[in-house]
């Protein structure tokens, strides 16, 4: 089964957005904590109950100000705090997945960066377990070559830590300057997935990677969905194009 929905609210606040998503006959919403985690636990519980009633799957995107590879302890600690706050809200929302951008290589080699990320992910997972939060960490595939988050890195991270991943197909296209959707799904087979959370949009990129998100590209949309429909596991595809819910409806027509 492929579930489709927008990144962010389609209208008004989260409660209004969920009702609108139901009217649009979409299946999911990713709640965006762009700058900080503003939502309180009580609203999260209320939104989670409504989403459950409407049969809408929720996920959470942690704030963008995260860098688990920072050499500055204050930045590192603040990054982990933002992720954990997002996890707490996700728990009360009933949102299984907490998606985040891991960080930048900086002067680190890819090998050293991987080792550091692995340590931080393991520590975060221990905190999640201590708090009995029913959520999964999902580092996201990233669109710039300066960022940690190639598909191979994240597959290895999932295998070695037990975290999950978010596959952003547009980011993979921008990072590698090309994409073979069949090959992406072949690589994912090693994880024996039961469910996968994903992002999709059009994208503008340079030799360094991602520049900005664009409206959906019809060719790429058809190629992705053609391969997605062949998979044995459920998939949640969040549209990050500028027209988030309209893009989701475009994709729904192709299923």
JSON list of C-alpha atoms in Angstrom, two decimals:
[
{"chain": "A", "resi": 1, "resn": "UNK", "atom": "CA", "xyz": [0.00, 0.00, 0.00]},
{"chain": "A", "resi": 2, "resn": "UNK", "atom": "CA", "xyz": [1.22, 3.50, -0.87]},
{"chain": "A", "resi": 3, "resn": "UNK", "atom": "CA", "xyz": [0.06, 6.31, 1.42]},
{"chain": "A", "resi": 4, "resn": "UNK", "atom": "CA", "xyz": [0.35, 9.89, 0.19]},
{"chain": "A", "resi": 5, "resn": "UNK", "atom": "CA", "xyz": [0.26, 13.26, 1.89]},
{"chain": "A", "resi": 6, "resn": "UNK", "atom": "CA", "xyz": [1.83, 16.69, 2.28]},
{"chain": "A", "resi": 7, "resn": "UNK", "atom": "CA", "xyz": [4.71, 18.11, 4.28]},
{"chain": "A", "resi": 8, "resn": "UNK", "atom": "CA", "xyz": [3.24, 20.70, 6.63]},
{"chain": "A", "resi": 9, "resn": "UNK", "atom": "CA", "xyz": [-0.29, 21.94, 7.15]},
{"chain": "A", "resi": 10, "resn": "UNK", "atom": "CA", "xyz": [-2.47, 22.30, 4.07]},
{"chain": "A", "resi": 11, "resn": "UNK", "atom": "CA", "xyz": [-4.74, 24.83, 5.79]},
{"chain": "A", "resi": 12, "resn": "UNK", "atom": "CA", "xyz": [-4.75, 26.62, 9.14]},
{"chain": "A", "resi": 13, "resn": "UNK", "atom": "CA", "xyz": [-3.52, 24.78, 12.22]},
{"chain": "A", "resi": 14, "resn": "UNK", "atom": "CA", "xyz": [-2.81, 21.07, 12.58]},
{"chain": "A", "resi": 15, "resn": "UNK", "atom": "CA", "xyz": [-6.40, 20.15, 13.49]},
{"chain": "A", "resi": 16, "resn": "UNK", "atom": "CA", "xyz": [-7.85, 22.07, 10.53]},
{"chain": "A", "resi": 17, "resn": "UNK", "atom": "CA", "xyz": [-5.19, 20.56, 8.27]},
{"chain": "A", "resi": 18, "resn": "UNK", "atom": "CA", "xyz": [-6.04, 17.00, 9.26]},
{"chain": "A", "resi": 19, "resn": "UNK", "atom": "CA", "xyz": [-9.72, 17.56, 8.49]},
{"chain": "A", "resi": 20, "resn": "UNK", "atom": "CA", "xyz": [-8.81, 19.06, 5.10]},
{"chain": "A", "resi": 21, "resn": "UNK", "atom": "CA", "xyz": [-6.52, 16.11, 4.31]},
{"chain": "A", "resi": 22, "resn": "UNK", "atom": "CA", "xyz": [-9.42, 13.76, 4.95]},
{"chain": "A", "resi": 23, "resn": "UNK", "atom": "CA", "xyz": [-11.65, 15.79, 2.61]},
{"chain": "A", "resi": 24, "resn": "UNK", "atom": "CA", "xyz": [-8.93, 15.62, -0.06]},
{"chain": "A", "resi": 25, "resn": "UNK", "atom": "CA", "xyz": [-8.83, 11.82, 0.35]},
{"chain": "A", "resi": 26, "resn": "UNK", "atom": "CA", "xyz": [-5.14, 11.83, 1.22]},
{"chain": "A", "resi": 27, "resn": "UNK", "atom": "CA", "xyz": [-3.58, 9.45, 3.72]},
{"chain": "A", "resi": 28, "resn": "UNK", "atom": "CA", "xyz": [-0.74, 11.12, 5.61]},
{"chain": "A", "resi": 29, "resn": "UNK", "atom": "CA", "xyz": [0.87, 14.32, 6.86]},
{"chain": "A", "resi": 30, "resn": "UNK", "atom": "CA", "xyz": [4.38, 15.14, 7.97]},
{"chain": "A", "resi": 31, "resn": "UNK", "atom": "CA", "xyz": [4.37, 17.70, 10.78]},
{"chain": "A", "resi": 32, "resn": "UNK", "atom": "CA", "xyz": [7.17, 20.20, 10.22]},
{"chain": "A", "resi": 33, "resn": "UNK", "atom": "CA", "xyz": [9.04, 21.60, 13.22]},
{"chain": "A", "resi": 34, "resn": "UNK", "atom": "CA", "xyz": [11.05, 23.87, 10.94]},
{"chain": "A", "resi": 35, "resn": "UNK", "atom": "CA", "xyz": [12.72, 26.28, 13.39]},
{"chain": "A", "resi": 36, "resn": "UNK", "atom": "CA", "xyz": [11.77, 24.83, 16.77]},
{"chain": "A", "resi": 37, "resn": "UNK", "atom": "CA", "xyz": [9.34, 22.43, 18.44]},
{"chain": "A", "resi": 38, "resn": "UNK", "atom": "CA", "xyz": [6.47, 24.81, 19.14]},
{"chain": "A", "resi": 39, "resn": "UNK", "atom": "CA", "xyz": [3.69, 22.27, 19.67]},
{"chain": "A", "resi": 40, "resn": "UNK", "atom": "CA", "xyz": [2.94, 21.22, 23.24]},
{"chain": "A", "resi": 41, "resn": "UNK", "atom": "CA", "xyz": [2.14, 17.70, 24.39]},
{"chain": "A", "resi": 42, "resn": "UNK", "atom": "CA", "xyz": [-1.57, 18.42, 24.95]},
{"chain": "A", "resi": 43, "resn": "UNK", "atom": "CA", "xyz": [-2.09, 19.64, 21.38]},
{"chain": "A", "resi": 44, "resn": "UNK", "atom": "CA", "xyz": [-0.01, 16.70, 20.16]},
{"chain": "A", "resi": 45, "resn": "UNK", "atom": "CA", "xyz": [-2.35, 14.29, 21.99]},
{"chain": "A", "resi": 46, "resn": "UNK", "atom": "CA", "xyz": [-5.40, 16.04, 20.52]},
{"chain": "A", "resi": 47, "resn": "UNK", "atom": "CA", "xyz": [-3.98, 16.00, 16.99]},
{"chain": "A", "resi": 48, "resn": "UNK", "atom": "CA", "xyz": [-2.92, 12.38, 17.38]},
{"chain": "A", "resi": 49, "resn": "UNK", "atom": "CA", "xyz": [-6.41, 11.34, 18.46]},
{"chain": "A", "resi": 50, "resn": "UNK", "atom": "CA", "xyz": [-7.95, 13.17, 15.50]},
{"chain": "A", "resi": 51, "resn": "UNK", "atom": "CA", "xyz": [-5.47, 11.65, 13.06]},
{"chain": "A", "resi": 52, "resn": "UNK", "atom": "CA", "xyz": [-6.29, 8.19, 14.41]},
{"chain": "A", "resi": 53, "resn": "UNK", "atom": "CA", "xyz": [-10.02, 8.87, 14.08]},
{"chain": "A", "resi": 54, "resn": "UNK", "atom": "CA", "xyz": [-9.55, 10.05, 10.47]},
{"chain": "A", "resi": 55, "resn": "UNK", "atom": "CA", "xyz": [-7.11, 7.23, 9.65]},
{"chain": "A", "resi": 56, "resn": "UNK", "atom": "CA", "xyz": [-4.32, 9.63, 8.70]},
{"chain": "A", "resi": 57, "resn": "UNK", "atom": "CA", "xyz": [-0.70, 8.59, 9.25]},
{"chain": "A", "resi": 58, "resn": "UNK", "atom": "CA", "xyz": [1.50, 11.19, 10.91]},
{"chain": "A", "resi": 59, "resn": "UNK", "atom": "CA", "xyz": [5.26, 11.64, 10.90]},
{"chain": "A", "resi": 60, "resn": "UNK", "atom": "CA", "xyz": [7.43, 14.43, 12.28]},
{"chain": "A", "resi": 61, "resn": "UNK", "atom": "CA", "xyz": [10.30, 16.39, 10.76]},
{"chain": "A", "resi": 62, "resn": "UNK", "atom": "CA", "xyz": [12.65, 17.71, 13.45]},
{"chain": "A", "resi": 63, "resn": "UNK", "atom": "CA", "xyz": [13.98, 21.31, 13.19]},
{"chain": "A", "resi": 64, "resn": "UNK", "atom": "CA", "xyz": [16.52, 22.03, 10.48]},
{"chain": "A", "resi": 65, "resn": "UNK", "atom": "CA", "xyz": [19.05, 23.44, 12.97]},
{"chain": "A", "resi": 66, "resn": "UNK", "atom": "CA", "xyz": [20.63, 20.07, 13.67]},
{"chain": "A", "resi": 67, "resn": "UNK", "atom": "CA", "xyz": [24.23, 19.00, 13.19]},
{"chain": "A", "resi": 68, "resn": "UNK", "atom": "CA", "xyz": [25.29, 15.77, 14.87]},
{"chain": "A", "resi": 69, "resn": "UNK", "atom": "CA", "xyz": [28.77, 16.24, 13.39]},
{"chain": "A", "resi": 70, "resn": "UNK", "atom": "CA", "xyz": [29.51, 19.63, 14.93]},
{"chain": "A", "resi": 71, "resn": "UNK", "atom": "CA", "xyz": [32.81, 20.05, 16.76]},
{"chain": "A", "resi": 72, "resn": "UNK", "atom": "CA", "xyz": [31.05, 22.56, 19.04]},
{"chain": "A", "resi": 73, "resn": "UNK", "atom": "CA", "xyz": [29.61, 20.74, 22.07]},
{"chain": "A", "resi": 74, "resn": "UNK", "atom": "CA", "xyz": [26.90, 23.39, 22.53]},
{"chain": "A", "resi": 75, "resn": "UNK", "atom": "CA", "xyz": [25.67, 22.87, 18.96]},
{"chain": "A", "resi": 76, "resn": "UNK", "atom": "CA", "xyz": [25.83, 19.10, 19.34]},
{"chain": "A", "resi": 77, "resn": "UNK", "atom": "CA", "xyz": [23.89, 19.13, 22.63]},
{"chain": "A", "resi": 78, "resn": "UNK", "atom": "CA", "xyz": [21.28, 21.53, 21.22]},
{"chain": "A", "resi": 79, "resn": "UNK", "atom": "CA", "xyz": [20.91, 19.32, 18.14]},
{"chain": "A", "resi": 80, "resn": "UNK", "atom": "CA", "xyz": [20.25, 16.26, 20.27]},
{"chain": "A", "resi": 81, "resn": "UNK", "atom": "CA", "xyz": [17.80, 18.19, 22.42]},
{"chain": "A", "resi": 82, "resn": "UNK", "atom": "CA", "xyz": [15.83, 19.25, 19.33]},
{"chain": "A", "resi": 83, "resn": "UNK", "atom": "CA", "xyz": [15.66, 15.66, 18.12]},
{"chain": "A", "resi": 84, "resn": "UNK", "atom": "CA", "xyz": [14.52, 14.39, 21.52]},
{"chain": "A", "resi": 85, "resn": "UNK", "atom": "CA", "xyz": [11.86, 17.12, 21.83]},
{"chain": "A", "resi": 86, "resn": "UNK", "atom": "CA", "xyz": [10.61, 16.10, 18.40]},
{"chain": "A", "resi": 87, "resn": "UNK", "atom": "CA", "xyz": [10.52, 12.47, 19.53]},
{"chain": "A", "resi": 88, "resn": "UNK", "atom": "CA", "xyz": [8.47, 13.37, 22.61]},
{"chain": "A", "resi": 89, "resn": "UNK", "atom": "CA", "xyz": [5.89, 15.24, 20.51]},
{"chain": "A", "resi": 90, "resn": "UNK", "atom": "CA", "xyz": [5.86, 12.44, 17.95]},
{"chain": "A", "resi": 91, "resn": "UNK", "atom": "CA", "xyz": [5.08, 9.94, 20.71]},
{"chain": "A", "resi": 92, "resn": "UNK", "atom": "CA", "xyz": [2.01, 11.90, 21.79]},
{"chain": "A", "resi": 93, "resn": "UNK", "atom": "CA", "xyz": [1.00, 12.47, 18.16]},
{"chain": "A", "resi": 94, "resn": "UNK", "atom": "CA", "xyz": [1.13, 8.75, 17.49]},
{"chain": "A", "resi": 95, "resn": "UNK", "atom": "CA", "xyz": [3.70, 9.54, 14.78]},
{"chain": "A", "resi": 96, "resn": "UNK", "atom": "CA", "xyz": [6.01, 6.58, 14.33]},
{"chain": "A", "resi": 97, "resn": "UNK", "atom": "CA", "xyz": [8.82, 8.31, 12.41]},
{"chain": "A", "resi": 98, "resn": "UNK", "atom": "CA", "xyz": [10.99, 11.30, 13.38]},
{"chain": "A", "resi": 99, "resn": "UNK", "atom": "CA", "xyz": [12.90, 12.52, 10.34]},
{"chain": "A", "resi": 100, "resn": "UNK", "atom": "CA", "xyz": [15.93, 14.79, 10.53]},
{"chain": "A", "resi": 101, "resn": "UNK", "atom": "CA", "xyz": [18.99, 16.07, 8.65]},
{"chain": "A", "resi": 102, "resn": "UNK", "atom": "CA", "xyz": [22.05, 14.55, 10.31]},
{"chain": "A", "resi": 103, "resn": "UNK", "atom": "CA", "xyz": [24.73, 17.16, 9.62]},
{"chain": "A", "resi": 104, "resn": "UNK", "atom": "CA", "xyz": [27.71, 18.23, 7.52]},
{"chain": "A", "resi": 105, "resn": "UNK", "atom": "CA", "xyz": [31.03, 16.45, 7.02]},
{"chain": "A", "resi": 106, "resn": "UNK", "atom": "CA", "xyz": [33.01, 19.65, 7.46]},
{"chain": "A", "resi": 107, "resn": "UNK", "atom": "CA", "xyz": [36.69, 18.65, 7.63]},
{"chain": "A", "resi": 108, "resn": "UNK", "atom": "CA", "xyz": [35.87, 15.07, 8.65]},
{"chain": "A", "resi": 109, "resn": "UNK", "atom": "CA", "xyz": [36.42, 12.10, 6.38]},
{"chain": "A", "resi": 110, "resn": "UNK", "atom": "CA", "xyz": [33.30, 10.13, 5.51]},
{"chain": "A", "resi": 111, "resn": "UNK", "atom": "CA", "xyz": [34.55, 7.25, 7.69]},
{"chain": "A", "resi": 112, "resn": "UNK", "atom": "CA", "xyz": [35.07, 9.42, 10.78]},
{"chain": "A", "resi": 113, "resn": "UNK", "atom": "CA", "xyz": [31.75, 11.18, 10.19]},
{"chain": "A", "resi": 114, "resn": "UNK", "atom": "CA", "xyz": [29.97, 7.84, 10.00]},
{"chain": "A", "resi": 115, "resn": "UNK", "atom": "CA", "xyz": [31.51, 6.66, 13.28]},
{"chain": "A", "resi": 116, "resn": "UNK", "atom": "CA", "xyz": [30.45, 9.86, 15.06]},
{"chain": "A", "resi": 117, "resn": "UNK", "atom": "CA", "xyz": [26.91, 9.71, 13.70]},
{"chain": "A", "resi": 118, "resn": "UNK", "atom": "CA", "xyz": [26.62, 6.08, 14.76]},
{"chain": "A", "resi": 119, "resn": "UNK", "atom": "CA", "xyz": [27.57, 7.00, 18.34]},
{"chain": "A", "resi": 120, "resn": "UNK", "atom": "CA", "xyz": [25.08, 9.88, 18.47]},
{"chain": "A", "resi": 121, "resn": "UNK", "atom": "CA", "xyz": [22.24, 7.81, 16.99]},
{"chain": "A", "resi": 122, "resn": "UNK", "atom": "CA", "xyz": [22.88, 5.04, 19.51]},
{"chain": "A", "resi": 123, "resn": "UNK", "atom": "CA", "xyz": [22.82, 7.53, 22.40]},
{"chain": "A", "resi": 124, "resn": "UNK", "atom": "CA", "xyz": [19.58, 9.07, 21.13]},
{"chain": "A", "resi": 125, "resn": "UNK", "atom": "CA", "xyz": [17.99, 5.65, 20.76]},
{"chain": "A", "resi": 126, "resn": "UNK", "atom": "CA", "xyz": [18.91, 4.86, 24.37]},
{"chain": "A", "resi": 127, "resn": "UNK", "atom": "CA", "xyz": [17.13, 8.04, 25.50]},
{"chain": "A", "resi": 128, "resn": "UNK", "atom": "CA", "xyz": [14.06, 7.11, 23.46]},
{"chain": "A", "resi": 129, "resn": "UNK", "atom": "CA", "xyz": [14.02, 3.69, 25.10]},
{"chain": "A", "resi": 130, "resn": "UNK", "atom": "CA", "xyz": [14.40, 5.19, 28.61]},
{"chain": "A", "resi": 131, "resn": "UNK", "atom": "CA", "xyz": [11.39, 7.42, 28.00]},
{"chain": "A", "resi": 132, "resn": "UNK", "atom": "CA", "xyz": [9.29, 4.62, 26.50]},
{"chain": "A", "resi": 133, "resn": "UNK", "atom": "CA", "xyz": [8.54, 6.73, 23.44]},
{"chain": "A", "resi": 134, "resn": "UNK", "atom": "CA", "xyz": [7.08, 4.68, 20.61]},
{"chain": "A", "resi": 135, "resn": "UNK", "atom": "CA", "xyz": [9.03, 6.35, 17.81]},
{"chain": "A", "resi": 136, "resn": "UNK", "atom": "CA", "xyz": [11.83, 5.58, 15.36]},
{"chain": "A", "resi": 137, "resn": "UNK", "atom": "CA", "xyz": [14.72, 7.86, 14.39]},
{"chain": "A", "resi": 138, "resn": "UNK", "atom": "CA", "xyz": [14.85, 8.37, 10.63]},
{"chain": "A", "resi": 139, "resn": "UNK", "atom": "CA", "xyz": [17.94, 10.17, 9.34]},
{"chain": "A", "resi": 140, "resn": "UNK", "atom": "CA", "xyz": [17.17, 11.41, 5.84]},
{"chain": "A", "resi": 141, "resn": "UNK", "atom": "CA", "xyz": [19.07, 10.93, 2.59]},
{"chain": "A", "resi": 142, "resn": "UNK", "atom": "CA", "xyz": [20.52, 14.34, 1.79]},
{"chain": "A", "resi": 143, "resn": "UNK", "atom": "CA", "xyz": [20.86, 16.30, -1.43]},
{"chain": "A", "resi": 144, "resn": "UNK", "atom": "CA", "xyz": [24.23, 18.00, -1.01]},
{"chain": "A", "resi": 145, "resn": "UNK", "atom": "CA", "xyz": [27.56, 16.24, -1.23]},
{"chain": "A", "resi": 146, "resn": "UNK", "atom": "CA", "xyz": [28.75, 18.21, 1.80]},
{"chain": "A", "resi": 147, "resn": "UNK", "atom": "CA", "xyz": [26.06, 16.56, 3.95]},
{"chain": "A", "resi": 148, "resn": "UNK", "atom": "CA", "xyz": [26.11, 13.19, 5.68]},
{"chain": "A", "resi": 149, "resn": "UNK", "atom": "CA", "xyz": [23.33, 11.07, 4.24]},
{"chain": "A", "resi": 150, "resn": "UNK", "atom": "CA", "xyz": [24.10, 9.02, 1.15]},
{"chain": "A", "resi": 151, "resn": "UNK", "atom": "CA", "xyz": [21.84, 6.01, 0.66]},
{"chain": "A", "resi": 152, "resn": "UNK", "atom": "CA", "xyz": [24.74, 3.63, 1.34]},
{"chain": "A", "resi": 153, "resn": "UNK", "atom": "CA", "xyz": [25.63, 5.44, 4.58]},
{"chain": "A", "resi": 154, "resn": "UNK", "atom": "CA", "xyz": [22.08, 5.26, 5.87]},
{"chain": "A", "resi": 155, "resn": "UNK", "atom": "CA", "xyz": [21.57, 1.62, 4.92]},
{"chain": "A", "resi": 156, "resn": "UNK", "atom": "CA", "xyz": [24.72, 0.78, 6.88]},
{"chain": "A", "resi": 157, "resn": "UNK", "atom": "CA", "xyz": [23.52, 2.91, 9.80]},
{"chain": "A", "resi": 158, "resn": "UNK", "atom": "CA", "xyz": [20.15, 1.12, 9.90]},
{"chain": "A", "resi": 159, "resn": "UNK", "atom": "CA", "xyz": [21.85, -2.28, 9.86]},
{"chain": "A", "resi": 160, "resn": "UNK", "atom": "CA", "xyz": [24.30, -1.36, 12.64]},
{"chain": "A", "resi": 161, "resn": "UNK", "atom": "CA", "xyz": [22.09, 0.67, 15.01]},
{"chain": "A", "resi": 162, "resn": "UNK", "atom": "CA", "xyz": [18.52, -0.46, 14.38]},
{"chain": "A", "resi": 163, "resn": "UNK", "atom": "CA", "xyz": [17.30, 3.03, 13.49]},
{"chain": "A", "resi": 164, "resn": "UNK", "atom": "CA", "xyz": [15.11, 3.58, 10.42]},
{"chain": "A", "resi": 165, "resn": "UNK", "atom": "CA", "xyz": [15.68, 5.88, 7.45]},
{"chain": "A", "resi": 166, "resn": "UNK", "atom": "CA", "xyz": [13.78, 8.36, 5.32]},
{"chain": "A", "resi": 167, "resn": "UNK", "atom": "CA", "xyz": [14.52, 8.08, 1.61]},
{"chain": "A", "resi": 168, "resn": "UNK", "atom": "CA", "xyz": [14.24, 11.45, -0.11]},
{"chain": "A", "resi": 169, "resn": "UNK", "atom": "CA", "xyz": [14.29, 10.51, -3.78]},
{"chain": "A", "resi": 170, "resn": "UNK", "atom": "CA", "xyz": [14.76, 14.10, -4.99]},
{"chain": "A", "resi": 171, "resn": "UNK", "atom": "CA", "xyz": [17.77, 14.45, -2.70]},
{"chain": "A", "resi": 172, "resn": "UNK", "atom": "CA", "xyz": [19.30, 11.28, -4.14]},
{"chain": "A", "resi": 173, "resn": "UNK", "atom": "CA", "xyz": [18.85, 12.67, -7.65]},
{"chain": "A", "resi": 174, "resn": "UNK", "atom": "CA", "xyz": [20.52, 15.95, -6.66]},
{"chain": "A", "resi": 175, "resn": "UNK", "atom": "CA", "xyz": [23.35, 14.31, -4.72]},
{"chain": "A", "resi": 176, "resn": "UNK", "atom": "CA", "xyz": [24.30, 11.83, -7.44]},
{"chain": "A", "resi": 177, "resn": "UNK", "atom": "CA", "xyz": [23.17, 13.94, -10.45]},
{"chain": "A", "resi": 178, "resn": "UNK", "atom": "CA", "xyz": [21.05, 10.96, -11.55]},
{"chain": "A", "resi": 179, "resn": "UNK", "atom": "CA", "xyz": [18.76, 8.31, -10.13]},
{"chain": "A", "resi": 180, "resn": "UNK", "atom": "CA", "xyz": [17.74, 4.77, -10.99]},
{"chain": "A", "resi": 181, "resn": "UNK", "atom": "CA", "xyz": [14.64, 4.02, -8.90]},
{"chain": "A", "resi": 182, "resn": "UNK", "atom": "CA", "xyz": [14.89, 0.29, -9.47]},
{"chain": "A", "resi": 183, "resn": "UNK", "atom": "CA", "xyz": [18.48, 0.34, -8.18]},
{"chain": "A", "resi": 184, "resn": "UNK", "atom": "CA", "xyz": [17.44, 2.30, -5.07]},
{"chain": "A", "resi": 185, "resn": "UNK", "atom": "CA", "xyz": [14.83, -0.30, -4.17]},
{"chain": "A", "resi": 186, "resn": "UNK", "atom": "CA", "xyz": [17.28, -3.11, -4.91]},
{"chain": "A", "resi": 187, "resn": "UNK", "atom": "CA", "xyz": [19.74, -1.60, -2.42]},
{"chain": "A", "resi": 188, "resn": "UNK", "atom": "CA", "xyz": [16.98, -1.34, 0.20]},
{"chain": "A", "resi": 189, "resn": "UNK", "atom": "CA", "xyz": [16.18, -5.05, -0.01]},
{"chain": "A", "resi": 190, "resn": "UNK", "atom": "CA", "xyz": [18.98, -5.87, 2.44]},
{"chain": "A", "resi": 191, "resn": "UNK", "atom": "CA", "xyz": [16.98, -4.11, 5.18]},
{"chain": "A", "resi": 192, "resn": "UNK", "atom": "CA", "xyz": [13.96, -6.43, 4.77]},
{"chain": "A", "resi": 193, "resn": "UNK", "atom": "CA", "xyz": [11.62, -3.50, 5.25]},
{"chain": "A", "resi": 194, "resn": "UNK", "atom": "CA", "xyz": [8.03, -3.79, 6.41]},
{"chain": "A", "resi": 195, "resn": "UNK", "atom": "CA", "xyz": [7.38, -0.09, 5.82]},
{"chain": "A", "resi": 196, "resn": "UNK", "atom": "CA", "xyz": [9.30, 2.87, 4.39]},
{"chain": "A", "resi": 197, "resn": "UNK", "atom": "CA", "xyz": [8.79, 6.60, 4.86]},
{"chain": "A", "resi": 198, "resn": "UNK", "atom": "CA", "xyz": [9.86, 8.74, 1.90]},
{"chain": "A", "resi": 199, "resn": "UNK", "atom": "CA", "xyz": [9.99, 12.28, 0.53]},
{"chain": "A", "resi": 200, "resn": "UNK", "atom": "CA", "xyz": [9.47, 13.27, -3.09]},
{"chain": "A", "resi": 201, "resn": "UNK", "atom": "CA", "xyz": [9.46, 16.48, -5.12]},
{"chain": "A", "resi": 202, "resn": "UNK", "atom": "CA", "xyz": [10.94, 18.00, -8.22]},
{"chain": "A", "resi": 203, "resn": "UNK", "atom": "CA", "xyz": [14.39, 19.45, -7.61]},
{"chain": "A", "resi": 204, "resn": "UNK", "atom": "CA", "xyz": [16.90, 21.91, -9.04]},
{"chain": "A", "resi": 205, "resn": "UNK", "atom": "CA", "xyz": [20.54, 21.02, -8.48]},
{"chain": "A", "resi": 206, "resn": "UNK", "atom": "CA", "xyz": [24.10, 21.92, -9.40]},
{"chain": "A", "resi": 207, "resn": "UNK", "atom": "CA", "xyz": [27.35, 19.95, -9.38]},
{"chain": "A", "resi": 208, "resn": "UNK", "atom": "CA", "xyz": [27.40, 20.42, -5.58]},
{"chain": "A", "resi": 209, "resn": "UNK", "atom": "CA", "xyz": [23.91, 18.99, -5.17]},
{"chain": "A", "resi": 210, "resn": "UNK", "atom": "CA", "xyz": [20.51, 20.32, -4.15]},
{"chain": "A", "resi": 211, "resn": "UNK", "atom": "CA", "xyz": [19.58, 23.95, -4.78]},
{"chain": "A", "resi": 212, "resn": "UNK", "atom": "CA", "xyz": [15.79, 24.06, -4.26]},
{"chain": "A", "resi": 213, "resn": "UNK", "atom": "CA", "xyz": [12.63, 21.99, -4.44]},
{"chain": "A", "resi": 214, "resn": "UNK", "atom": "CA", "xyz": [10.42, 22.30, -7.52]},
{"chain": "A", "resi": 215, "resn": "UNK", "atom": "CA", "xyz": [7.01, 21.09, -8.66]},
{"chain": "A", "resi": 216, "resn": "UNK", "atom": "CA", "xyz": [6.79, 17.41, -9.47]},
{"chain": "A", "resi": 217, "resn": "UNK", "atom": "CA", "xyz": [8.42, 16.18, -12.66]},
{"chain": "A", "resi": 218, "resn": "UNK", "atom": "CA", "xyz": [5.96, 13.88, -14.46]},
{"chain": "A", "resi": 219, "resn": "UNK", "atom": "CA", "xyz": [8.66, 11.58, -15.82]},
{"chain": "A", "resi": 220, "resn": "UNK", "atom": "CA", "xyz": [10.27, 11.05, -12.41]},
{"chain": "A", "resi": 221, "resn": "UNK", "atom": "CA", "xyz": [6.88, 10.69, -10.72]},
{"chain": "A", "resi": 222, "resn": "UNK", "atom": "CA", "xyz": [5.87, 7.88, -13.07]},
{"chain": "A", "resi": 223, "resn": "UNK", "atom": "CA", "xyz": [9.24, 6.15, -12.76]},
{"chain": "A", "resi": 224, "resn": "UNK", "atom": "CA", "xyz": [9.17, 6.27, -8.95]},
{"chain": "A", "resi": 225, "resn": "UNK", "atom": "CA", "xyz": [5.59, 5.05, -8.59]},
{"chain": "A", "resi": 226, "resn": "UNK", "atom": "CA", "xyz": [6.13, 2.30, -11.16]},
{"chain": "A", "resi": 227, "resn": "UNK", "atom": "CA", "xyz": [8.89, 0.83, -8.98]},
{"chain": "A", "resi": 228, "resn": "UNK", "atom": "CA", "xyz": [7.18, 1.66, -5.67]},
{"chain": "A", "resi": 229, "resn": "UNK", "atom": "CA", "xyz": [4.10, -0.36, -6.64]},
{"chain": "A", "resi": 230, "resn": "UNK", "atom": "CA", "xyz": [6.28, -3.45, -7.12]},
{"chain": "A", "resi": 231, "resn": "UNK", "atom": "CA", "xyz": [7.48, -3.46, -3.50]},
{"chain": "A", "resi": 232, "resn": "UNK", "atom": "CA", "xyz": [6.02, -5.87, -0.95]},
{"chain": "A", "resi": 233, "resn": "UNK", "atom": "CA", "xyz": [6.03, -3.35, 1.92]},
{"chain": "A", "resi": 234, "resn": "UNK", "atom": "CA", "xyz": [3.92, -0.30, 2.70]},
{"chain": "A", "resi": 235, "resn": "UNK", "atom": "CA", "xyz": [5.26, 3.10, 1.74]},
{"chain": "A", "resi": 236, "resn": "UNK", "atom": "CA", "xyz": [4.45, 6.59, 3.00]},
{"chain": "A", "resi": 237, "resn": "UNK", "atom": "CA", "xyz": [5.38, 9.20, 0.39]},
{"chain": "A", "resi": 238, "resn": "UNK", "atom": "CA", "xyz": [5.37, 12.79, 1.64]},
{"chain": "A", "resi": 239, "resn": "UNK", "atom": "CA", "xyz": [5.26, 15.45, -1.07]},
{"chain": "A", "resi": 240, "resn": "UNK", "atom": "CA", "xyz": [7.75, 18.29, -0.47]},
{"chain": "A", "resi": 241, "resn": "UNK", "atom": "CA", "xyz": [7.05, 20.15, -3.71]},
{"chain": "A", "resi": 242, "resn": "UNK", "atom": "CA", "xyz": [5.97, 23.79, -3.27]},
{"chain": "A", "resi": 243, "resn": "UNK", "atom": "CA", "xyz": [2.35, 22.68, -3.90]},
{"chain": "A", "resi": 244, "resn": "UNK", "atom": "CA", "xyz": [2.42, 19.95, -1.26]},
{"chain": "A", "resi": 245, "resn": "UNK", "atom": "CA", "xyz": [-1.15, 18.68, -1.26]},
{"chain": "A", "resi": 246, "resn": "UNK", "atom": "CA", "xyz": [-1.76, 19.29, -4.96]},
{"chain": "A", "resi": 247, "resn": "UNK", "atom": "CA", "xyz": [1.39, 17.29, -5.66]},
{"chain": "A", "resi": 248, "resn": "UNK", "atom": "CA", "xyz": [0.13, 14.49, -3.46]},
{"chain": "A", "resi": 249, "resn": "UNK", "atom": "CA", "xyz": [-3.12, 14.40, -5.45]},
{"chain": "A", "resi": 250, "resn": "UNK", "atom": "CA", "xyz": [-1.15, 14.31, -8.71]},
{"chain": "A", "resi": 251, "resn": "UNK", "atom": "CA", "xyz": [0.69, 11.25, -7.42]},
{"chain": "A", "resi": 252, "resn": "UNK", "atom": "CA", "xyz": [-2.54, 9.63, -6.28]},
{"chain": "A", "resi": 253, "resn": "UNK", "atom": "CA", "xyz": [-3.81, 9.71, -9.87]},
{"chain": "A", "resi": 254, "resn": "UNK", "atom": "CA", "xyz": [-0.81, 7.60, -10.92]},
{"chain": "A", "resi": 255, "resn": "UNK", "atom": "CA", "xyz": [-1.39, 4.79, -8.40]}
]
